[in-house]
Amino acid sequence: MEINEATVRKIAGLARLKVSDDEVSSLQGELSSILSWVSELEEVDTDDVEPMTSAVDTVVKLRKDEVTDGGYAKLVTKNAPKSEDDFFVVPKVVE
Amino acid sequence: MSDLIDLTITEAREGLENGDFSAQEYTQVHLNEIEAANKALNAFILPTPEKAKEMAKASDERIGKGEAGLLEGIPLGIKDLFCTKDVRTTACSHILDGFEPPYESTVTSNLWNAGGVMLGKLNLDEFAMGSSNETSFYEPCINPWRRTNDDTNLVPGGSSGGSACAVCAHLCAGATATDTGGSIRQPAAFTGTVGLKPTYGRVSRWGTVAFASSLDQAGPITRSVADSALMLQVMAGHDAKDTTCVDVPVPDYSAAMLEKVKGLKIGIPKEYRVEGMGAEIDALWEQGIEWFKDAGATIKEVSLPHTKYALPAYYIVAPAEASSNLARYDGVKYGLRVEGDDILSMYENTRAAGFGAEVKRRILMGTYVLSAGYYDAYYLKAQKVRTRIKQDFDAAFNDVDVLLTPTTPSPAFGVGEKSADPLEMYLNDIFTVTANMAGLPGISVPAGCSASGLPLGLQLIGKAFDEGTLLKAARVIEEAAGALPQPTKWWV
C-alpha cells in the first residue's frame, strides 16, 4: 500500500497538524511501510465475524440523567493559555 | 539506614507497623536516593519532595493511631500519565506544558486513601507511545542495567520506562504504570522487575491521560509478586466515573497468591515460538516449563492461530483511538498554544509544535484508517481480527488456566539502536500486545539473565478477572528463579 504526498497533506489537514515539506516526504515513506505491513490482515477470514466493540463482556450501567457536578468555571479555565472572565479565548471565528 | 531502601513493600509495611522506622525516615531515604541518582537515570521528571514529606508525616500519625491503610507510609512513583491534583501532569508531551489538573485520577486517589506517599512523577514515552522511553519530551530515561563489561546506556523499555527504572534502582518502593500494548510488561522485563497489567475494566481509567481507550489499563510495577498483589488490591475496583470499569468484587489477591499450584494447567502457545527469537529466550521459556512441572502443574501445548495478526491489528486500532483522543489538544483548554492567523492555523501550529514525531505518525495513521473510504478496510477489519484473537484465547482457556510465554523477544537494547525504524520498534510488543487486544490480564516476572548479563522476563496471561491465579502462577517463577543478580550501581 503506497500513499502519495497529496494524501499525507490531506490527512494532516484532517488531523489539524501543520506538516513541513520534509515531514511530508518522510511520513509518506513511513506511513506507506506501516500500511503495507498491516495489510497482511487481509489474509484473515473475517466473514461472519462481529467486530469487537468491548474487550470484556459487560453491560454498561445506566444512571439518572441529572447534574451531579459543576459550578467551578474558574477551575475549568485555570489551565487555559488564554482566558477572560471564566471563558476560553480563541482567535476570532465569526466575522 | 541505607538498607531501608532495599525493602519490598511487604517488608516495609511490617517494619512500619512494628515501629522499626517511621514513614518519614523511610520516605527520606528514597528522596535522598532520587536526589543522587536522577541526574544519571532521568526516571523522575518531577520529584515532589515537599508533598512526600507532608504525606509521610500524615502516615506516621495514622500508624500511631492504629489507622494504617494497606499501603500506609509506602513511597510510590507515579507515571506522569496519571492526573495528580495541582501537580504538573504532562504525559511527557510538550503540548501539555504546565498543565496542573484540578482533580486527582481514581487510581492515585485509591493509593493515597490507602496511605501511599507520592515521591513524584515518572518519565514515559510521549503519551505512552513507544517501547523505549525515547519519545519523551523530557529526554530518555536510562536503564539501571548495563551489559557485562560494556558501559553503553540501555533503554529501560517503554512506555512505562521511568516506572520500571525507578523501581529497579530502588528510587521508590513501587510505581504506577499503564499498558496499552505491553507498556508495563516490556519495561518490567527489561529491568528485572515485576509488571502486572490487569484485565481491561479491572482498574478505573478515570483521570488517566487517554491513549487508546479500548486497550489502556493501569497496573503496578514492583520488586516482588506479593507487592504487585498488594498494589493491585488498592488500585482495582469499580468506579462510577469510568463506564468501562467493571463492577465485580475485588478478591483478596494476597491470599489468592498463596493458594496451591498443584494441578494448575499451564498452556504453552506454540505460535509464540517466532522466527528470530533468541536462543536464550527459548531456553528461558523451557526453564519456565520445567519450573511449573516441578511445582506440580500440568503443561499443555495450545494453539492461538491468530497471534501473528495481533500486532498489525493493534497498529490500526491503537492509532485510530489515539487520533480521536488526542483531538482534544487544540491550544484552547490547557497546555501549549502557538498563535496563528486564524483559529485553524492556531490549531495546526499548536499541534505541530506540541507533538513529537512518533505521536504525529500515529495521529496521521489513525486519521487515515478512520477516513472516508478506508474505515471498513482497516478499522472494521482490525476489530474483526480482534474478535478472532479473543476467540483463540477463549478456546485455549477451555483447556488451561494460564498461558506461559516469554515477555519480549530480546533483552534491553541500546539508546538510539532502534529509534530510526518505527516498525522495528513496534516488534518489541509482539508477545505482549495479544493480551491487550483480548482484554486479558498479563504479568511479567524476572526469570533469568541473558549471556550479556541483562534481565529477562517470562510472561503469564490469565483469564479475564482471574488475576488471583495469575499471581499464584507468577509466584512459582519468582520462587524457582530465586535471588537473581542486581545491576551494578554505576549511577551514583
PDB file of N, CA and C in Angstrom, chain B residues 184-227:
ATOM      1  N   ILE B 184       3.613  -1.994  30.437  1.00  0.00           N
ATOM      2  CA  ILE B 184       4.008  -2.344  31.800  1.00  0.00           C
ATOM      3  C   ILE B 184       4.965  -3.526  31.746  1.00  0.00           C
ATOM      4  N   ARG B 185       4.596  -4.533  30.952  1.00  0.00           N
ATOM      5  CA  ARG B 185       5.323  -5.807  30.992  1.00  0.00           C
ATOM      6  C   ARG B 185       6.692  -5.745  30.320  1.00  0.00           C
ATOM      7  N   GLN B 186       6.795  -5.052  29.175  1.00  0.00           N
ATOM      8  CA  GLN B 186       8.087  -4.986  28.476  1.00  0.00           C
ATOM      9  C   GLN B 186       9.145  -4.235  29.297  1.00  0.00           C
ATOM     10  N   PRO B 187       8.844  -3.044  29.853  1.00  0.00           N
ATOM     11  CA  PRO B 187       9.854  -2.403  30.713  1.00  0.00           C
ATOM     12  C   PRO B 187      10.172  -3.217  31.974  1.00  0.00           C
ATOM     13  N   ALA B 188       9.164  -3.920  32.510  1.00  0.00           N
ATOM     14  CA  ALA B 188       9.440  -4.769  33.676  1.00  0.00           C
ATOM     15  C   ALA B 188      10.461  -5.843  33.290  1.00  0.00           C
ATOM     16  N   ALA B 189      10.283  -6.447  32.118  1.00  0.00           N
ATOM     17  CA  ALA B 189      11.219  -7.480  31.660  1.00  0.00           C
ATOM     18  C   ALA B 189      12.621  -6.896  31.441  1.00  0.00           C
ATOM     19  N   PHE B 190      12.684  -5.674  30.900  1.00  0.00           N
ATOM     20  CA  PHE B 190      13.975  -5.043  30.586  1.00  0.00           C
ATOM     21  C   PHE B 190      14.740  -4.611  31.839  1.00  0.00           C
ATOM     22  N   THR B 191      14.041  -4.517  32.977  1.00  0.00           N
ATOM     23  CA  THR B 191      14.700  -4.024  34.193  1.00  0.00           C
ATOM     24  C   THR B 191      14.710  -5.053  35.325  1.00  0.00           C
ATOM     25  N   GLY B 192      14.216  -6.253  35.073  1.00  0.00           N
ATOM     26  CA  GLY B 192      14.200  -7.273  36.119  1.00  0.00           C
ATOM     27  C   GLY B 192      13.219  -6.978  37.238  1.00  0.00           C
ATOM     28  N   THR B 193      12.079  -6.368  36.887  1.00  0.00           N
ATOM     29  CA  THR B 193      11.047  -6.081  37.883  1.00  0.00           C
ATOM     30  C   THR B 193       9.770  -6.837  37.527  1.00  0.00           C
ATOM     31  N   VAL B 194       8.794  -6.798  38.443  1.00  0.00           N
ATOM     32  CA  VAL B 194       7.512  -7.449  38.203  1.00  0.00           C
ATOM     33  C   VAL B 194       6.533  -6.403  37.678  1.00  0.00           C
ATOM     34  N   GLY B 195       5.873  -6.697  36.557  1.00  0.00           N
ATOM     35  CA  GLY B 195       4.900  -5.752  35.992  1.00  0.00           C
ATOM     36  C   GLY B 195       3.593  -6.446  35.701  1.00  0.00           C
ATOM     37  N   LEU B 196       2.506  -5.917  36.243  1.00  0.00           N
ATOM     38  CA  LEU B 196       1.195  -6.555  36.105  1.00  0.00           C
ATOM     39  C   LEU B 196       0.213  -5.660  35.358  1.00  0.00           C
ATOM     40  N   LYS B 197      -0.262  -6.155  34.209  1.00  0.00           N
ATOM     41  CA  LYS B 197      -1.358  -5.481  33.504  1.00  0.00           C
ATOM     42  C   LYS B 197      -2.646  -6.202  33.839  1.00  0.00           C
ATOM     43  N   PRO B 198      -3.562  -5.553  34.537  1.00  0.00           N
ATOM     44  CA  PRO B 198      -4.812  -6.219  34.900  1.00  0.00           C
ATOM     45  C   PRO B 198      -5.751  -6.390  33.696  1.00  0.00           C
ATOM     46  N   THR B 199      -6.826  -7.131  33.927  1.00  0.00           N
ATOM     47  CA  THR B 199      -7.894  -7.278  32.931  1.00  0.00           C
ATOM     48  C   THR B 199      -8.430  -5.892  32.571  1.00  0.00           C
ATOM     49  N   TYR B 200      -8.761  -5.687  31.303  1.00  0.00           N
ATOM     50  CA  TYR B 200      -9.394  -4.430  30.906  1.00  0.00           C
ATOM     51  C   TYR B 200     -10.672  -4.257  31.729  1.00  0.00           C
ATOM     52  N   GLY B 201     -10.809  -3.143  32.411  1.00  0.00           N
ATOM     53  CA  GLY B 201     -12.004  -2.908  33.224  1.00  0.00           C
ATOM     54  C   GLY B 201     -11.812  -3.211  34.703  1.00  0.00           C
ATOM     55  N   ARG B 202     -10.658  -3.773  35.073  1.00  0.00           N
ATOM     56  CA  ARG B 202     -10.382  -4.073  36.484  1.00  0.00           C
ATOM     57  C   ARG B 202     -10.044  -2.795  37.267  1.00  0.00           C
ATOM     58  N   VAL B 203      -9.343  -1.895  36.572  1.00  0.00           N
ATOM     59  CA  VAL B 203      -8.877  -0.658  37.194  1.00  0.00           C
ATOM     60  C   VAL B 203      -9.489   0.525  36.433  1.00  0.00           C
ATOM     61  N   SER B 204      -9.919   1.528  37.157  1.00  0.00           N
ATOM     62  CA  SER B 204     -10.534   2.699  36.525  1.00  0.00           C
ATOM     63  C   SER B 204      -9.525   3.465  35.676  1.00  0.00           C
ATOM     64  N   ARG B 205      -9.996   3.957  34.535  1.00  0.00           N
ATOM     65  CA  ARG B 205      -9.132   4.784  33.688  1.00  0.00           C
ATOM     66  C   ARG B 205      -9.393   6.262  33.925  1.00  0.00           C
ATOM     67  N   TRP B 206     -10.302   6.587  34.838  1.00  0.00           N
ATOM     68  CA  TRP B 206     -10.681   7.995  35.030  1.00  0.00           C
ATOM     69  C   TRP B 206      -9.491   8.821  35.545  1.00  0.00           C
ATOM     70  N   GLY B 207      -9.242   9.906  34.846  1.00  0.00           N
ATOM     71  CA  GLY B 207      -8.152  10.777  35.271  1.00  0.00           C
ATOM     72  C   GLY B 207      -6.779  10.335  34.776  1.00  0.00           C
ATOM     73  N   THR B 208      -6.754   9.291  33.951  1.00  0.00           N
ATOM     74  CA  THR B 208      -5.503   8.873  33.330  1.00  0.00           C
ATOM     75  C   THR B 208      -5.524   9.396  31.896  1.00  0.00           C
ATOM     76  N   VAL B 209      -4.471  10.063  31.466  1.00  0.00           N
ATOM     77  CA  VAL B 209      -4.440  10.622  30.117  1.00  0.00           C
ATOM     78  C   VAL B 209      -4.657   9.486  29.118  1.00  0.00           C
ATOM     79  N   ALA B 210      -5.651   9.637  28.249  1.00  0.00           N
ATOM     80  CA  ALA B 210      -6.057   8.552  27.360  1.00  0.00           C
ATOM     81  C   ALA B 210      -5.146   8.433  26.142  1.00  0.00           C
ATOM     82  N   PHE B 211      -4.806   7.189  25.779  1.00  0.00           N
ATOM     83  CA  PHE B 211      -4.062   6.909  24.550  1.00  0.00           C
ATOM     84  C   PHE B 211      -5.005   6.129  23.640  1.00  0.00           C
ATOM     85  N   ALA B 212      -5.256   4.854  23.929  1.00  0.00           N
ATOM     86  CA  ALA B 212      -6.199   4.050  23.144  1.00  0.00           C
ATOM     87  C   ALA B 212      -7.202   3.447  24.130  1.00  0.00           C
ATOM     88  N   SER B 213      -8.388   4.024  24.154  1.00  0.00           N
ATOM     89  CA  SER B 213      -9.322   3.765  25.257  1.00  0.00           C
ATOM     90  C   SER B 213      -9.792   2.316  25.389  1.00  0.00           C
ATOM     91  N   SER B 214      -9.796   1.548  24.305  1.00  0.00           N
ATOM     92  CA  SER B 214     -10.262   0.164  24.433  1.00  0.00           C
ATOM     93  C   SER B 214      -9.131  -0.782  24.832  1.00  0.00           C
ATOM     94  N   LEU B 215      -7.925  -0.244  24.995  1.00  0.00           N
ATOM     95  CA  LEU B 215      -6.747  -1.068  25.308  1.00  0.00           C
ATOM     96  C   LEU B 215      -6.044  -0.652  26.598  1.00  0.00           C
ATOM     97  N   ASP B 216      -6.094   0.636  26.918  1.00  0.00           N
ATOM     98  CA  ASP B 216      -5.366   1.178  28.086  1.00  0.00           C
ATOM     99  C   ASP B 216      -5.791   0.504  29.386  1.00  0.00           C
ATOM    100  N   GLN B 217      -4.835   0.140  30.205  1.00  0.00           N
ATOM    101  CA  GLN B 217      -5.155  -0.348  31.540  1.00  0.00           C
ATOM    102  C   GLN B 217      -3.973  -0.072  32.462  1.00  0.00           C
ATOM    103  N   ALA B 218      -4.285   0.425  33.663  1.00  0.00           N
ATOM    104  CA  ALA B 218      -3.242   0.762  34.629  1.00  0.00           C
ATOM    105  C   ALA B 218      -2.914  -0.436  35.500  1.00  0.00           C
ATOM    106  N   GLY B 219      -1.667  -0.503  35.955  1.00  0.00           N
ATOM    107  CA  GLY B 219      -1.250  -1.570  36.856  1.00  0.00           C
ATOM    108  C   GLY B 219       0.028  -1.182  37.555  1.00  0.00           C
ATOM    109  N   PRO B 220       0.527  -2.043  38.436  1.00  0.00           N
ATOM    110  CA  PRO B 220       1.736  -1.730  39.186  1.00  0.00           C
ATOM    111  C   PRO B 220       3.027  -2.296  38.568  1.00  0.00           C
ATOM    112  N   ILE B 221       4.158  -1.670  38.889  1.00  0.00           N
ATOM    113  CA  ILE B 221       5.482  -2.275  38.694  1.00  0.00           C
ATOM    114  C   ILE B 221       6.135  -2.302  40.081  1.00  0.00           C
ATOM    115  N   THR B 222       6.621  -3.467  40.468  1.00  0.00           N
ATOM    116  CA  THR B 222       7.154  -3.660  41.829  1.00  0.00           C
ATOM    117  C   THR B 222       8.381  -4.582  41.787  1.00  0.00           C
ATOM    118  N   ARG B 223       8.972  -4.815  42.977  1.00  0.00           N
ATOM    119  CA  ARG B 223      10.123  -5.715  43.039  1.00  0.00           C
ATOM    120  C   ARG B 223       9.741  -7.123  43.500  1.00  0.00           C
ATOM    121  N   SER B 224       8.465  -7.379  43.770  1.00  0.00           N
ATOM    122  CA  SER B 224       8.066  -8.750  44.093  1.00  0.00           C
ATOM    123  C   SER B 224       6.623  -8.970  43.674  1.00  0.00           C
ATOM    124  N   VAL B 225       6.256 -10.235  43.520  1.00  0.00           N
ATOM    125  CA  VAL B 225       4.891 -10.589  43.133  1.00  0.00           C
ATOM    126  C   VAL B 225       3.916 -10.175  44.238  1.00  0.00           C
ATOM    127  N   ALA B 226       4.316 -10.396  45.499  1.00  0.00           N
ATOM    128  CA  ALA B 226       3.446 -10.032  46.622  1.00  0.00           C
ATOM    129  C   ALA B 226       3.158  -8.530  46.619  1.00  0.00           C
ATOM    130  N   ASP B 227       4.167  -7.733  46.250  1.00  0.00           N
ATOM    131  CA  ASP B 227       3.975  -6.278  46.196  1.00  0.00           C
ATOM    132  C   ASP B 227       2.986  -5.888  45.100  1.00  0.00           C
TER     133      ASP B 227
END
